[in-house]
GROMACS .gro file of C-alpha atoms in nm:
model
  173
    1MET     CA    1  -0.003   0.001  -0.005
    2ALA     CA    2   0.281   0.244   0.078
    3SER     CA    3   0.435   0.189  -0.273
    4VAL     CA    4   0.096   0.270  -0.427
    5GLN     CA    5   0.063   0.595  -0.235
    6GLN     CA    6   0.426   0.681  -0.310
    7GLY     CA    7   0.365   0.623  -0.677
    8GLU     CA    8   0.051   0.849  -0.664
    9GLN     CA    9   0.255   1.119  -0.485
   10GLN     CA   10   0.522   1.098  -0.750
   11GLN     CA   11   0.253   1.149  -1.022
   12GLY     CA   12   0.101   1.427  -0.823
   13ARG     CA   13  -0.228   1.248  -0.758
   14LEU     CA   14  -0.289   1.160  -0.396
   15ARG     CA   15  -0.641   1.030  -0.325
   16SER     CA   16  -0.709   1.229  -0.012
   17TYR     CA   17  -0.588   1.564   0.100
   18GLU     CA   18  -0.264   1.603   0.281
   19ARG     CA   19  -0.105   1.935   0.360
   20SER     CA   20   0.229   1.792   0.245
   21ALA     CA   21   0.095   1.759  -0.111
   22PHE     CA   22   0.146   2.137  -0.132
   23GLY     CA   23   0.505   2.126  -0.009
   24ARG     CA   24   0.680   2.109   0.321
   25GLY     CA   25   0.555   2.446   0.434
   26TRP     CA   26   0.648   2.800   0.351
   27ASP     CA   27   0.897   2.809   0.057
   28ASP     CA   28   1.203   3.025   0.014
   29ALA     CA   29   1.186   3.051  -0.368
   30ASP     CA   30   1.436   3.325  -0.412
   31GLY     CA   31   1.690   3.174  -0.154
   32ASP     CA   32   1.714   3.495   0.048
   33CYS     CA   33   1.621   3.307   0.377
   34GLN     CA   34   1.278   3.470   0.388
   35ASP     CA   35   1.009   3.211   0.343
   36SER     CA   36   0.678   3.295   0.189
   37ARG     CA   37   0.532   3.393   0.529
   38ALA     CA   38   0.803   3.647   0.584
   39GLU     CA   39   0.790   3.770   0.218
   40ALA     CA   40   0.409   3.828   0.270
   41LEU     CA   41   0.460   4.007   0.591
   42VAL     CA   42   0.733   4.239   0.436
   43ALA     CA   43   0.524   4.299   0.123
   44GLN     CA   44   0.208   4.379   0.304
   45SER     CA   45   0.327   4.583   0.596
   46THR     CA   46   0.230   4.951   0.580
   47ALA     CA   47   0.548   5.039   0.778
   48ASN     CA   48   0.899   4.923   0.781
   49VAL     CA   49   0.920   4.574   0.940
   50ARG     CA   50   1.160   4.477   1.220
   51PHE     CA   51   1.340   4.141   1.197
   52ALA     CA   52   1.436   3.903   1.477
   53ASP     CA   53   1.801   3.943   1.404
   54GLU     CA   54   2.066   4.066   1.152
   55SER     CA   55   2.000   3.775   0.925
   56ARG     CA   56   1.667   3.943   0.826
   57CYS     CA   57   1.497   3.606   0.793
   58ARG     CA   58   1.209   3.628   1.042
   59VAL     CA   59   0.984   3.928   1.081
   60VAL     CA   60   0.877   4.017   1.434
   61SER     CA   61   0.692   4.337   1.391
   62GLY     CA   62   0.548   4.576   1.133
   63ARG     CA   63   0.205   4.729   1.065
   64TRP     CA   64  -0.056   4.512   0.897
   65ILE     CA   65  -0.425   4.605   0.833
   66SER     CA   66  -0.638   4.291   0.848
   67PRO     CA   67  -0.848   4.260   0.528
   68PHE     CA   68  -1.091   4.072   0.747
   69THR     CA   69  -1.149   4.338   1.004
   70GLY     CA   70  -0.957   4.651   0.921
   71LYS     CA   71  -0.777   4.607   1.258
   72VAL     CA   72  -0.410   4.717   1.280
   73ILE     CA   73  -0.181   4.444   1.387
   74GLN     CA   74   0.180   4.519   1.480
   75ASN     CA   75   0.313   4.193   1.621
   76SER     CA   76   0.381   3.913   1.369
   77SER     CA   77   0.304   3.651   1.629
   78GLU     CA   78  -0.059   3.757   1.623
   79ILE     CA   79  -0.086   3.690   1.251
   80ASP     CA   80  -0.170   3.381   1.047
   81ILE     CA   81  -0.105   3.395   0.678
   82ASP     CA   82  -0.434   3.300   0.531
   83HIS     CA   83  -0.464   3.111   0.192
   84VAL     CA   84  -0.746   3.316   0.040
   85VAL     CA   85  -0.834   2.996  -0.150
   86PRO     CA   86  -0.770   2.728   0.111
   87LEU     CA   87  -0.543   2.449   0.011
   88LYS     CA   88  -0.791   2.165   0.103
   89TRP     CA   89  -1.069   2.351  -0.081
   90ALA     CA   90  -0.849   2.378  -0.395
   91TRP     CA   91  -0.752   2.016  -0.359
   92THR     CA   92  -1.103   1.890  -0.394
   93ARG     CA   93  -1.169   2.129  -0.697
   94GLY     CA   94  -0.879   2.027  -0.913
   95ALA     CA   95  -0.546   2.078  -0.730
   96LYS     CA   96  -0.522   1.704  -0.661
   97ASN     CA   97  -0.456   1.659  -1.033
   98TRP     CA   98  -0.179   1.919  -1.053
   99ALA     CA   99   0.189   1.847  -1.063
  100GLN     CA  100   0.364   1.880  -0.728
  101ALA     CA  101   0.550   2.203  -0.851
  102LYS     CA  102   0.223   2.379  -0.934
  103ARG     CA  103   0.067   2.290  -0.593
  104GLU     CA  104   0.373   2.432  -0.432
  105ARG     CA  105   0.352   2.745  -0.640
  106PHE     CA  106  -0.013   2.783  -0.549
  107ALA     CA  107   0.055   2.740  -0.174
  108ASN     CA  108   0.314   3.013  -0.186
  109ASP     CA  109   0.161   3.252  -0.437
  110MET     CA  110   0.156   3.597  -0.293
  111ALA     CA  111  -0.178   3.678  -0.451
  112ASN     CA  112  -0.326   3.397  -0.238
  113LEU     CA  113  -0.167   3.500   0.090
  114TRP     CA  114  -0.308   3.743   0.332
  115PRO     CA  115  -0.191   3.843   0.685
  116VAL     CA  116  -0.496   3.813   0.912
  117GLU     CA  117  -0.585   3.750   1.278
  118LEU     CA  118  -0.509   3.403   1.404
  119SER     CA  119  -0.856   3.340   1.533
  120LEU     CA  120  -1.033   3.437   1.201
  121ASN     CA  121  -0.795   3.220   0.988
  122ARG     CA  122  -0.864   2.924   1.210
  123SER     CA  123  -1.228   2.976   1.218
  124LYS     CA  124  -1.222   2.996   0.834
  125GLY     CA  125  -1.034   2.664   0.802
  126ALA     CA  126  -1.079   2.510   0.466
  127GLN     CA  127  -1.413   2.672   0.390
  128GLY     CA  128  -1.497   2.864   0.080
  129PRO     CA  129  -1.686   3.189   0.091
  130ASP     CA  130  -2.020   3.024   0.062
  131GLU     CA  131  -1.964   2.875   0.402
  132TRP     CA  132  -1.747   3.147   0.582
  133LEU     CA  133  -1.705   3.520   0.531
  134PRO     CA  134  -1.488   3.765   0.723
  135PRO     CA  135  -1.664   4.027   0.941
  136SER     CA  136  -1.582   4.299   0.699
  137GLY     CA  137  -1.426   4.341   0.353
  138GLN     CA  138  -1.646   4.063   0.230
  139CYS     CA  139  -1.681   4.185  -0.136
  140GLY     CA  140  -1.305   4.233  -0.179
  141TYR     CA  141  -1.242   3.891  -0.020
  142VAL     CA  142  -1.487   3.709  -0.253
  143ALA     CA  143  -1.358   3.900  -0.560
  144ARG     CA  144  -1.002   3.803  -0.475
  145PHE     CA  145  -1.107   3.447  -0.415
  146VAL     CA  146  -1.273   3.429  -0.757
  147ARG     CA  147  -0.973   3.574  -0.933
  148ILE     CA  148  -0.744   3.314  -0.787
  149VAL     CA  149  -0.987   3.035  -0.863
  150LYS     CA  150  -0.999   3.146  -1.225
  151GLN     CA  151  -0.617   3.199  -1.241
  152TYR     CA  152  -0.562   2.847  -1.138
  153ASP     CA  153  -0.854   2.698  -1.331
  154LEU     CA  154  -1.008   2.543  -1.024
  155LYS     CA  155  -1.359   2.392  -1.060
  156PRO     CA  156  -1.612   2.508  -0.783
  157THR     CA  157  -1.931   2.302  -0.760
  158LYS     CA  158  -2.234   2.438  -0.939
  159PRO     CA  159  -2.399   2.557  -0.619
  160GLU     CA  160  -2.078   2.737  -0.530
  161ILE     CA  161  -2.062   2.905  -0.871
  162ARG     CA  162  -2.423   3.027  -0.830
  163TRP     CA  163  -2.346   3.148  -0.484
  164LEU     CA  164  -2.029   3.336  -0.585
  165LYS     CA  165  -2.202   3.503  -0.886
  166ALA     CA  166  -2.500   3.610  -0.676
  167PHE     CA  167  -2.282   3.743  -0.398
  168LEU     CA  168  -2.061   3.950  -0.635
  169GLU     CA  169  -2.373   4.084  -0.812
  170GLY     CA  170  -2.488   4.200  -0.473
  171CYS     CA  171  -2.161   4.372  -0.426
  172ARG     CA  172  -2.201   4.564  -0.761
  173SER     CA  173  -2.548   4.691  -0.667
   0.00000   0.00000   0.00000
């Protein structure tokens, strides 16, 4: 059985979702010691960030405005990096058929990463916007979600598509 699963992993097609199918965690694609979490924190801070030490690898503080609440957060330990389109959600809508490299790109794509409050990211979990919405910024969140879904050619269910269209139509009116 292990050899079957290993073979499926090599082909990029696991039967059930595993976080490891999207890589070992945050990637350091440019080799500068800052992983995707640190890169997202640096890029999205509205003030200069402070690093843990001279290596400038780990961000400890900055100024982030949560897209979920508008709240200002200054301590990076109070932040989760949210996958706008959750990895497990993407898995069941097409990512399970992607090559490993594409899944890793998706998991570390800056367009899909938002610094948000720990509690909100954890309450969201793997849910799509038809099941969970942030307290504020809902239209922007859903619009970004849809852009990422289209960019990666993910396949929401028909009820999800109807919900997304109706929700965005409500945002326009």
